[in-house]
CSV table of C-alpha atoms and ligand atoms in Angstrom, one decimal:
chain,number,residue,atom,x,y,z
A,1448,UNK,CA,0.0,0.0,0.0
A,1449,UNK,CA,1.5,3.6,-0.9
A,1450,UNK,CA,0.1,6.4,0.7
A,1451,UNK,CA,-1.3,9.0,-2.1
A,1452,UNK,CA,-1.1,12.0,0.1
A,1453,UNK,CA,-4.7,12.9,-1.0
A,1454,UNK,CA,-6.2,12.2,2.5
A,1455,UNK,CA,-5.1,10.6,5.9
A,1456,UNK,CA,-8.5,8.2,6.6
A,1457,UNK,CA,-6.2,5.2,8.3
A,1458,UNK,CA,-2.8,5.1,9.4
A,1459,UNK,CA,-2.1,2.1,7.7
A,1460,UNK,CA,-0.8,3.3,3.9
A,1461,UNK,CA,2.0,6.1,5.7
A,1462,UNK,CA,5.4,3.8,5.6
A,1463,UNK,CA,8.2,4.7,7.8
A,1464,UNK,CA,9.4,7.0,5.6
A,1465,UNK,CA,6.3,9.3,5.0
A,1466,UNK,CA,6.2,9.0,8.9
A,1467,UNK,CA,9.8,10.3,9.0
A,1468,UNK,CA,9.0,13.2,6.4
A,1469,UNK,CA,6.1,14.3,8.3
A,1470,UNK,CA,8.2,14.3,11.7
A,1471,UNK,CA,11.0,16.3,9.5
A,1472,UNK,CA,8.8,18.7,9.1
A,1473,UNK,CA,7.3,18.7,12.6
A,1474,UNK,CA,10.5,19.7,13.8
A,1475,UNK,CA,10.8,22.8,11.2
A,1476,UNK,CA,7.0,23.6,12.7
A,1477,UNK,CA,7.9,23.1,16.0
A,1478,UNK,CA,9.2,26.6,16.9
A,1479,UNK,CA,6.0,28.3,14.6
A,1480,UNK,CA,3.8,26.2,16.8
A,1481,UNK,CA,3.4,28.5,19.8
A,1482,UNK,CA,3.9,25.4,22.0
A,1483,UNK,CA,7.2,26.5,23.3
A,1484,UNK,CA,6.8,29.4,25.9
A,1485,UNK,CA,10.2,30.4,26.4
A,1486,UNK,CA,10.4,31.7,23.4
A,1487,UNK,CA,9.6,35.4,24.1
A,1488,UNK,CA,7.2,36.8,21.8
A,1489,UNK,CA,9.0,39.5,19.9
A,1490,UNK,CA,10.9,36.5,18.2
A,1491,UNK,CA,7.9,34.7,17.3
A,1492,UNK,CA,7.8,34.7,13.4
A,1493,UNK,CA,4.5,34.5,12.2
A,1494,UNK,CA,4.4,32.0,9.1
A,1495,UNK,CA,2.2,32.9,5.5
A,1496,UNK,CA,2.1,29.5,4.1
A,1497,UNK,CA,-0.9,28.6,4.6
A,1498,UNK,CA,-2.5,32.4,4.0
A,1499,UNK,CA,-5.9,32.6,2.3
A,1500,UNK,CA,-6.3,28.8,2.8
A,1501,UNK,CA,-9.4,27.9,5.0
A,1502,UNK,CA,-10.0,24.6,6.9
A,1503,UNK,CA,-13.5,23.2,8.2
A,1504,UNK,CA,-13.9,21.1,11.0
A,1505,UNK,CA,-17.0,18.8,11.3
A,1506,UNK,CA,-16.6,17.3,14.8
A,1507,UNK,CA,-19.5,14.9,15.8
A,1508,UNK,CA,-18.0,14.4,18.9
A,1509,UNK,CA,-16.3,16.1,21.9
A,1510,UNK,CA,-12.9,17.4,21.5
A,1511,UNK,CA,-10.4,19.7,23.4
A,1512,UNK,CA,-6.9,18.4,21.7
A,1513,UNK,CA,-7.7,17.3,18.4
A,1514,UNK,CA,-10.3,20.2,17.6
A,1515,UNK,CA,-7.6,22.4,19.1
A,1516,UNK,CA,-4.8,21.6,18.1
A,1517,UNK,CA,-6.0,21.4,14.3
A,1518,UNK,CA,-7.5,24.8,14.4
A,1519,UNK,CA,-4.1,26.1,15.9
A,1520,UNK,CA,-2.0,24.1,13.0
A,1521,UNK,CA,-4.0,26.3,10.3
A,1522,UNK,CA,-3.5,29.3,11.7
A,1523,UNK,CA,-0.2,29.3,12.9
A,1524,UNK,CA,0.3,28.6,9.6
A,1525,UNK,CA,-1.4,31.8,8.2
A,1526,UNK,CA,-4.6,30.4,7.6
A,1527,UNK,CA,-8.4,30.3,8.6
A,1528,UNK,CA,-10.2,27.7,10.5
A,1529,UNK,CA,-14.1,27.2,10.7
A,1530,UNK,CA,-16.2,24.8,12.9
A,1531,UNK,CA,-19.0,23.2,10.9
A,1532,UNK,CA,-21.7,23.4,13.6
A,1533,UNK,CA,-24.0,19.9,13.1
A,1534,UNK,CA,-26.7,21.4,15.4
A,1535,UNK,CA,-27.3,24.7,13.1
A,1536,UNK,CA,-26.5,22.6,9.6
A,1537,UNK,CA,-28.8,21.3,7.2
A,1538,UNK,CA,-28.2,18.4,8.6
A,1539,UNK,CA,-31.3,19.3,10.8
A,1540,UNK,CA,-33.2,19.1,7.9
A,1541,UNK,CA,-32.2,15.8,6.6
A,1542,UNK,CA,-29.6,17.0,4.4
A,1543,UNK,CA,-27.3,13.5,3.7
A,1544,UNK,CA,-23.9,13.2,4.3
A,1545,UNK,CA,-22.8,12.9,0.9
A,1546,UNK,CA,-24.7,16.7,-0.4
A,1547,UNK,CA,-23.3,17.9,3.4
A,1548,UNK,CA,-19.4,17.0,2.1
A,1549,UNK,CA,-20.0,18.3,-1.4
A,1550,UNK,CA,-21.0,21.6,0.1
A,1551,UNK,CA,-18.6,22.3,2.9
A,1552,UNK,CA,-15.4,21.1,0.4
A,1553,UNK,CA,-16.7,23.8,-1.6
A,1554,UNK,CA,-16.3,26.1,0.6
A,1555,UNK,CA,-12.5,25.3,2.3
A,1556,UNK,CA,-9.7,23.7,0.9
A,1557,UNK,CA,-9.1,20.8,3.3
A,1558,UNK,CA,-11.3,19.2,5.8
A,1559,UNK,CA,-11.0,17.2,9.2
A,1560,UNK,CA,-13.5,15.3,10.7
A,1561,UNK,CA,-14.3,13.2,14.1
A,1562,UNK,CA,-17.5,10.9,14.0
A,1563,UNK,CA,-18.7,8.1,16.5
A,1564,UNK,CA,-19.7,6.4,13.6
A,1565,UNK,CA,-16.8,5.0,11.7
A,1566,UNK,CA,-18.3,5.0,8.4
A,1567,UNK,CA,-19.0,8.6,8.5
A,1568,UNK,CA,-15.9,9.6,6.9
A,1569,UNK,CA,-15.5,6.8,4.8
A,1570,UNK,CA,-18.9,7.9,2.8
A,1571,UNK,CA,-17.0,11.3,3.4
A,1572,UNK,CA,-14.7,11.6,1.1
A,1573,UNK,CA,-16.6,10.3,-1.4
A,1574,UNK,CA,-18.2,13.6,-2.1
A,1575,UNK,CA,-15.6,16.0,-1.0
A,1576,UNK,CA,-13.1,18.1,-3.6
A,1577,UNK,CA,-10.7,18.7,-1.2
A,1578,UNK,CA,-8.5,16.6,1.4
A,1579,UNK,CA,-10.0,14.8,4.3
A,1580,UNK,CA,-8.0,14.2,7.2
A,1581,UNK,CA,-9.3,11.6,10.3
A,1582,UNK,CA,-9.7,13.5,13.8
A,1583,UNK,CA,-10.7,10.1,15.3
A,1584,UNK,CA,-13.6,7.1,13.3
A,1585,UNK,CA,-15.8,6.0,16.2
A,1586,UNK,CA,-13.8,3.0,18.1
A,1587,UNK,CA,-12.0,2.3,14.5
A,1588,UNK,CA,-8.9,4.3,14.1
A,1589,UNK,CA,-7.0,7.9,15.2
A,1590,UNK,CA,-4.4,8.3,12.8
A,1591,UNK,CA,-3.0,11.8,13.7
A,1592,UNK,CA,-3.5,10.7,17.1
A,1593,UNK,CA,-0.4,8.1,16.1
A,1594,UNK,CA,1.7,10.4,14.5
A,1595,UNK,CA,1.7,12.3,17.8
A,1596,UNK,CA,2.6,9.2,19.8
A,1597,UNK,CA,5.5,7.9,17.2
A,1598,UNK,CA,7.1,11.4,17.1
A,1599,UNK,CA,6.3,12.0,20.8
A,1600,UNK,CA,8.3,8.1,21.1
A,1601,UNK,CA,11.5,9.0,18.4
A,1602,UNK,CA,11.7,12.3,20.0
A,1603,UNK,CA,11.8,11.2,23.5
A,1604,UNK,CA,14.0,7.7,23.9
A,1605,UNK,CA,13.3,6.2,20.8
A,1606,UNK,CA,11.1,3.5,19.0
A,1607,UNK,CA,13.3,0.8,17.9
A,1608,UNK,CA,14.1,-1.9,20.3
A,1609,UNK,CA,11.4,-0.5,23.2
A,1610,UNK,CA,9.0,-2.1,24.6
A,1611,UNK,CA,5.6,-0.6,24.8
A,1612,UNK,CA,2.8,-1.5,27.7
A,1613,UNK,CA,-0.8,-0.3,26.6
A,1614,UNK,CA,-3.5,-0.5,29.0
A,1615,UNK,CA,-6.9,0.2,29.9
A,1616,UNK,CA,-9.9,-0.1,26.9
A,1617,UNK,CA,-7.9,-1.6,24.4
A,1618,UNK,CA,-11.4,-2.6,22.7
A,1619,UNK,CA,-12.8,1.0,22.4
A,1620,UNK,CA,-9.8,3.0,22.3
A,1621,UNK,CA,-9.2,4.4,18.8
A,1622,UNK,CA,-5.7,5.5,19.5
A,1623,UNK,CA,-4.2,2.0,20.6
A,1624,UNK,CA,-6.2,0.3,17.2
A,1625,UNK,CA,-4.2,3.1,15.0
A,1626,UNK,CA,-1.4,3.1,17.7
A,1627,UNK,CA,-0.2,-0.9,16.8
A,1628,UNK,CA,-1.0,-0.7,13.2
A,1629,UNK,CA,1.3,2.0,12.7
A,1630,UNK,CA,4.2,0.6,14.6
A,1631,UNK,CA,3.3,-3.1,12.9
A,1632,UNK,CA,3.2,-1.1,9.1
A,1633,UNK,CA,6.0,1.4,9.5
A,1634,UNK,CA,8.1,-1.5,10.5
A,1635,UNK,CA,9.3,-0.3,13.8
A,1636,UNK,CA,11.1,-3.2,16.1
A,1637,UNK,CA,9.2,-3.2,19.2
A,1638,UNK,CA,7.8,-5.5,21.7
A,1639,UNK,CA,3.9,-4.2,22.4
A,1640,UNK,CA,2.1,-5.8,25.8
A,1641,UNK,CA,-1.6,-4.9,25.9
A,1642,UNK,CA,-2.9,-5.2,29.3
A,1643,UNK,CA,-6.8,-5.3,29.8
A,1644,UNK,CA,-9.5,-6.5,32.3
A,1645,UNK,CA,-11.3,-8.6,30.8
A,1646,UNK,CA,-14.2,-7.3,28.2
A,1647,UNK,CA,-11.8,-5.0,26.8
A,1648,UNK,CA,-8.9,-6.7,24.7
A,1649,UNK,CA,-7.4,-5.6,21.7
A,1650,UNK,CA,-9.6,-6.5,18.9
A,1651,UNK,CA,-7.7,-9.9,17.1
A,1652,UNK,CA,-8.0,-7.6,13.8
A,1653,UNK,CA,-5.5,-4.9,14.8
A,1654,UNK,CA,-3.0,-7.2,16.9
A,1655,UNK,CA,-2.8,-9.2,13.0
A,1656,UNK,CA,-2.1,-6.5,11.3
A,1657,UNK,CA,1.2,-5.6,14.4
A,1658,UNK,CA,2.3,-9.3,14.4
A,1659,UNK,CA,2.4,-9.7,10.6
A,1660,UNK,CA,5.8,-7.5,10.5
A,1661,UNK,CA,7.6,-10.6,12.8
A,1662,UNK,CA,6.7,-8.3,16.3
A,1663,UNK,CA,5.3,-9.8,19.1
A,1664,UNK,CA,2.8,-9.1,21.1
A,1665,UNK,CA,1.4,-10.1,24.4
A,1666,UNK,CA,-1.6,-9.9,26.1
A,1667,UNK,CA,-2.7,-9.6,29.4
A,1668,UNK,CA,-6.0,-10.3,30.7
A,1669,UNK,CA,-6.4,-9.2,34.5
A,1670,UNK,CA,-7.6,-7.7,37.3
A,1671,UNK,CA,-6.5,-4.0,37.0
A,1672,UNK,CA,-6.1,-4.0,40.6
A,1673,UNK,CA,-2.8,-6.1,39.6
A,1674,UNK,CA,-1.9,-3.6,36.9
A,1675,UNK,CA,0.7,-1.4,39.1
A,1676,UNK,CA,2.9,-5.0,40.0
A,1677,UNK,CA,2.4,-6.0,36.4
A,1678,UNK,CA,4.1,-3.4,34.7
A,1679,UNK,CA,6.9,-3.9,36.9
A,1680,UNK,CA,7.8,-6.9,35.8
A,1681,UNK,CA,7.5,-6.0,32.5
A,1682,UNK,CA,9.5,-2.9,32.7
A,1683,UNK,CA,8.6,-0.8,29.9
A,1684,UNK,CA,10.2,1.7,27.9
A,1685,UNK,CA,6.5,3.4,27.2
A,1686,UNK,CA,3.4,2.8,29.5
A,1687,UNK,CA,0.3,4.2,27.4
A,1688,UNK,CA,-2.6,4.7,29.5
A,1689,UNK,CA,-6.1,5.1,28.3
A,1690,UNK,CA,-9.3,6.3,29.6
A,1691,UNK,CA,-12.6,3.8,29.6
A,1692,UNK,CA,-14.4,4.7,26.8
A,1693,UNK,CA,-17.6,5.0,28.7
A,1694,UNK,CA,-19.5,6.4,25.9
A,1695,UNK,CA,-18.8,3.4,23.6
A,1696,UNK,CA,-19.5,0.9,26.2
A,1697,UNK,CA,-23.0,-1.0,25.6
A,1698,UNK,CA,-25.1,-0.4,29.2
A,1699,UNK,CA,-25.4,-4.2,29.7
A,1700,UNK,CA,-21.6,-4.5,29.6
A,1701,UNK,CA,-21.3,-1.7,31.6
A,1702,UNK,CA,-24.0,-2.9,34.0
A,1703,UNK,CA,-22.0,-6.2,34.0
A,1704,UNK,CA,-18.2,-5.8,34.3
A,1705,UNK,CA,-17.9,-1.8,34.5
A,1706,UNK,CA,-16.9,-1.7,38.1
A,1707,UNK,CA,-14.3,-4.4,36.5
A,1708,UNK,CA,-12.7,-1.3,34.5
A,1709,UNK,CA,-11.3,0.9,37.3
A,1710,UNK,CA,-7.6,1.3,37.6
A,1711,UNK,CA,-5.6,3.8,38.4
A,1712,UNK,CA,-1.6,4.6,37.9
A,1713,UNK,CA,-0.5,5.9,41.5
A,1714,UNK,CA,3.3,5.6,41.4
A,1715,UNK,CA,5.7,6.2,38.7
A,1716,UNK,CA,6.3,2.9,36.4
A,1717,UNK,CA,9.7,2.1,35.1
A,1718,UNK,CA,9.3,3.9,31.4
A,1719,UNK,CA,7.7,7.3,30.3
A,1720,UNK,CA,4.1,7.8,30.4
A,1721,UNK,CA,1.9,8.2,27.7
A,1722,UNK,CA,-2.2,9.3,27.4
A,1723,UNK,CA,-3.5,10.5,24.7
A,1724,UNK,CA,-5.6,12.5,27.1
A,1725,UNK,CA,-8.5,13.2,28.2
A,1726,UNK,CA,-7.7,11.5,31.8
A,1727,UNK,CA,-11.6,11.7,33.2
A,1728,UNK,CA,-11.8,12.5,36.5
A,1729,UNK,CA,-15.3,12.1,37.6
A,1730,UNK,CA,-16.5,8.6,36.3
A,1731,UNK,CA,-16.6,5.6,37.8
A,1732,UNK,CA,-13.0,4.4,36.1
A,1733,UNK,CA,-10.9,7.1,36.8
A,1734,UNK,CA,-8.7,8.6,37.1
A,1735,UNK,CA,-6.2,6.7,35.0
A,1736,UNK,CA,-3.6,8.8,36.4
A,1737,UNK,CA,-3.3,10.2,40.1
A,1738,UNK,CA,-2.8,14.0,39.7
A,1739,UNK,CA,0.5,13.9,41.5
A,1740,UNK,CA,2.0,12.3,38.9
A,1741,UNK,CA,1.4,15.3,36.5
A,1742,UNK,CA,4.6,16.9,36.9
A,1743,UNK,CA,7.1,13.8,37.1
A,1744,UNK,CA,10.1,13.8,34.1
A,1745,UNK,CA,8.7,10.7,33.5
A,1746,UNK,CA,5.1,12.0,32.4
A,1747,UNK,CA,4.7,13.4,29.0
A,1748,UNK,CA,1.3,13.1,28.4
A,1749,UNK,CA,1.5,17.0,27.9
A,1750,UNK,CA,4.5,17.9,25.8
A,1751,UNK,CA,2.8,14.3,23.5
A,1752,UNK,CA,-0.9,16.7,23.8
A,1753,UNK,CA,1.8,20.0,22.7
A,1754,UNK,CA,3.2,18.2,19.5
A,1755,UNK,CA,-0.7,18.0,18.3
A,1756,UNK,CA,0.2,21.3,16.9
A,1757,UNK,CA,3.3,21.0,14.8
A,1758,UNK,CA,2.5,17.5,13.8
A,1759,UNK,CA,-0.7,18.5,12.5
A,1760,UNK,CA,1.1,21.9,10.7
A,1761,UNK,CA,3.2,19.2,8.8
A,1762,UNK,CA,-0.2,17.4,7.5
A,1763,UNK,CA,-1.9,20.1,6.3
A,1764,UNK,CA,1.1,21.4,4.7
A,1765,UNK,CA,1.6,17.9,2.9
A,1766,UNK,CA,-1.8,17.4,2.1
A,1767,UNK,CA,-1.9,20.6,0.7
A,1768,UNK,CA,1.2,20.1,-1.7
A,1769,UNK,CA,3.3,23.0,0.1
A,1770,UNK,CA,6.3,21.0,1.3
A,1771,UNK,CA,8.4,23.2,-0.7
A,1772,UNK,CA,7.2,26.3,1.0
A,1773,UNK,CA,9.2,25.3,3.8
A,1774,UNK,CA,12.5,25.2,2.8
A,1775,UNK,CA,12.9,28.6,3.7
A,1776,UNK,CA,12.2,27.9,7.4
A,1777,UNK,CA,15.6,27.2,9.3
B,1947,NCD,C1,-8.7,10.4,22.4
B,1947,NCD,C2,-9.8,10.2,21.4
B,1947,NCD,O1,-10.6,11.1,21.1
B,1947,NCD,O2,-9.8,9.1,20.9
B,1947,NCD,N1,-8.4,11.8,22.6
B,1947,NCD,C3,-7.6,12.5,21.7
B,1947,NCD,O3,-8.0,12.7,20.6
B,1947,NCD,N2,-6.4,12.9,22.1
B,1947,NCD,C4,-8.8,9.6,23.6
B,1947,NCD,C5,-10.0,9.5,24.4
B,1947,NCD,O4,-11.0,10.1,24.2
B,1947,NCD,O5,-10.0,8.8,25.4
């Protein structure tokens, strides 16, 4: 599979090398992206390539990073982002999907878009004239979400030769489906231990697709009450935690096993940690992470929800064709 560079729907097309050139690029964007704050402002250079160029978000679901982060991309790159509001849309009068696409990529020149209904985006770009990037399909895939991660991983210890603990909803959470895929397709050597209660494995689809590139992967089934001792026998390089998707969960499952669900990381484990955030903090499950453990070395969960911004600055400006604007950038 080659990746066309018309859209980004899956992770699964971008090879290690188109991973490599979007995190070249990331690091060009890094000191546009208005993440670092010791840079005082007076030396903040605004950047023009993206100036005149308009992006529309249609975000069926809840988002703080995502949203955020893409809206910040376009216009610390000089252009405009719009929220495509379902609720005020023609949508309320029936209006399909297909005329709804047609429409809005009419009006912008690239669109992103979150749905809890994985289809959504596949009937999506169908009908739209201009790019379509992924902000999260339902419990299907995240694949910006795993460009953060990898880049967040090569810039902090590494990927090759780590091992990787993810935990929590591995059934429901988007970013640990897109998460294995890309490490299984770009080829990276790691060792990946999925650790769940039970209910909430890694779907057998997604752990193919990892092994088939010769990795292994191992997975745990247990109480999370066990999950602090676990991962210190394992001793990863990466712990990624995620948050119970509630909101996916069927109310009979829930009703069953949710009190099954709960964990929480109280101490610091023996690698960095890793959520793609949100960490809830007023559900039954959580939260994933105690609070103190916000400002440990060890916790990046904050500079990985930072590099949202120039990772996603590197995907519009390949998806729109403008890689060559930056080679005047330092
Ligand atoms: C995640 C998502 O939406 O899948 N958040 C994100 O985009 N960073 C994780 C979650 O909601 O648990």
């Amino acid at each position: 599979m080659v990746w066309d560079k018309k859209h980004l729907i899956e992770i699964d097309p971008l090879s290690r090398e188109d991973n490599e050139k979007i995190f070249d690029l990331t690091d060009k964007f890094l000191p546009y992206s208005g993440t670092d704050k010791t840079i005082p402002h007076k030396e903040r250079k605004p950047l023009d390539i993206c100036r005149g160029k308009l992006m529309k978000l249609w975000f069926g679901e809840p988002s703080t990073r995502t949203y955020g982060s893409f809206e910040a991309a376009m216009i610390r790159l000089g252009g405009n982002a719009q929220k495509f509001d379902e609720d005020t849309s023609g949508l309320k009068k029936k209006e399909s999907i297909k005329h709804t696409a047609r429409v809005l990529s009419g009006q912008c020149d690239i669109l992103v878009d979150r749905h809890s209904n994985p289809q959504h985006i596949y009937e999506l770009i169908n009908y739209s004239l201009v790019p379509v990037i992924n902000g999260g399909n339902g419990k299907h895939q995240h694949p910006t979400q795993t460009l953060v991660d990898l880049y967040t991983m090569e810039r902090t210890a590494g990927i090759d030769g780590k091992k990787i603990a993810l935990f929590g909803d591995l059934r429901y959470g988007r970013t640990t489906h897109s998460l294995i895929r890309g490490l299984g397709l770009g080829k990276y050597d790691v060792e990946v231990h999925g650790i769940s209660p039970p209910g909430l494995e890694m779907p057998i689809e997604h752990i193919d697709i990892f092994t088939r590139s010769g990795n292994k992967y191992y997975s745990h089934v247990i109480k999370m009450e066990d999950l602090v001792n676990l991962l210190e026998k394992i001793h990863p390089d990466y712990g990624y935690a995620t948050r119970i998707q509630d909101e996916r969960i069927p109310w009979w499952e829930r009703l069953l096993r949710g009190k099954k669900y709960r964990y929480q990381i109280n101490k610091r484990i023996s690698g960095h940690l890793m959520h793609p955030l949100p960490i809830a903090t007023n559900t039954k499950y959580g939260p994933e992470i105690a609070t103190e453990l916000d400002d440990d070395d060890k916790s990046i969960y904050f500079r990985q929800a930072d590099y949202g911004i120039p990772i996603r600055m590197a995907l519009i400006v390949t998806l729109l064709g403008l890689e060559d604007a930056t080679l005047k950038l330092a």
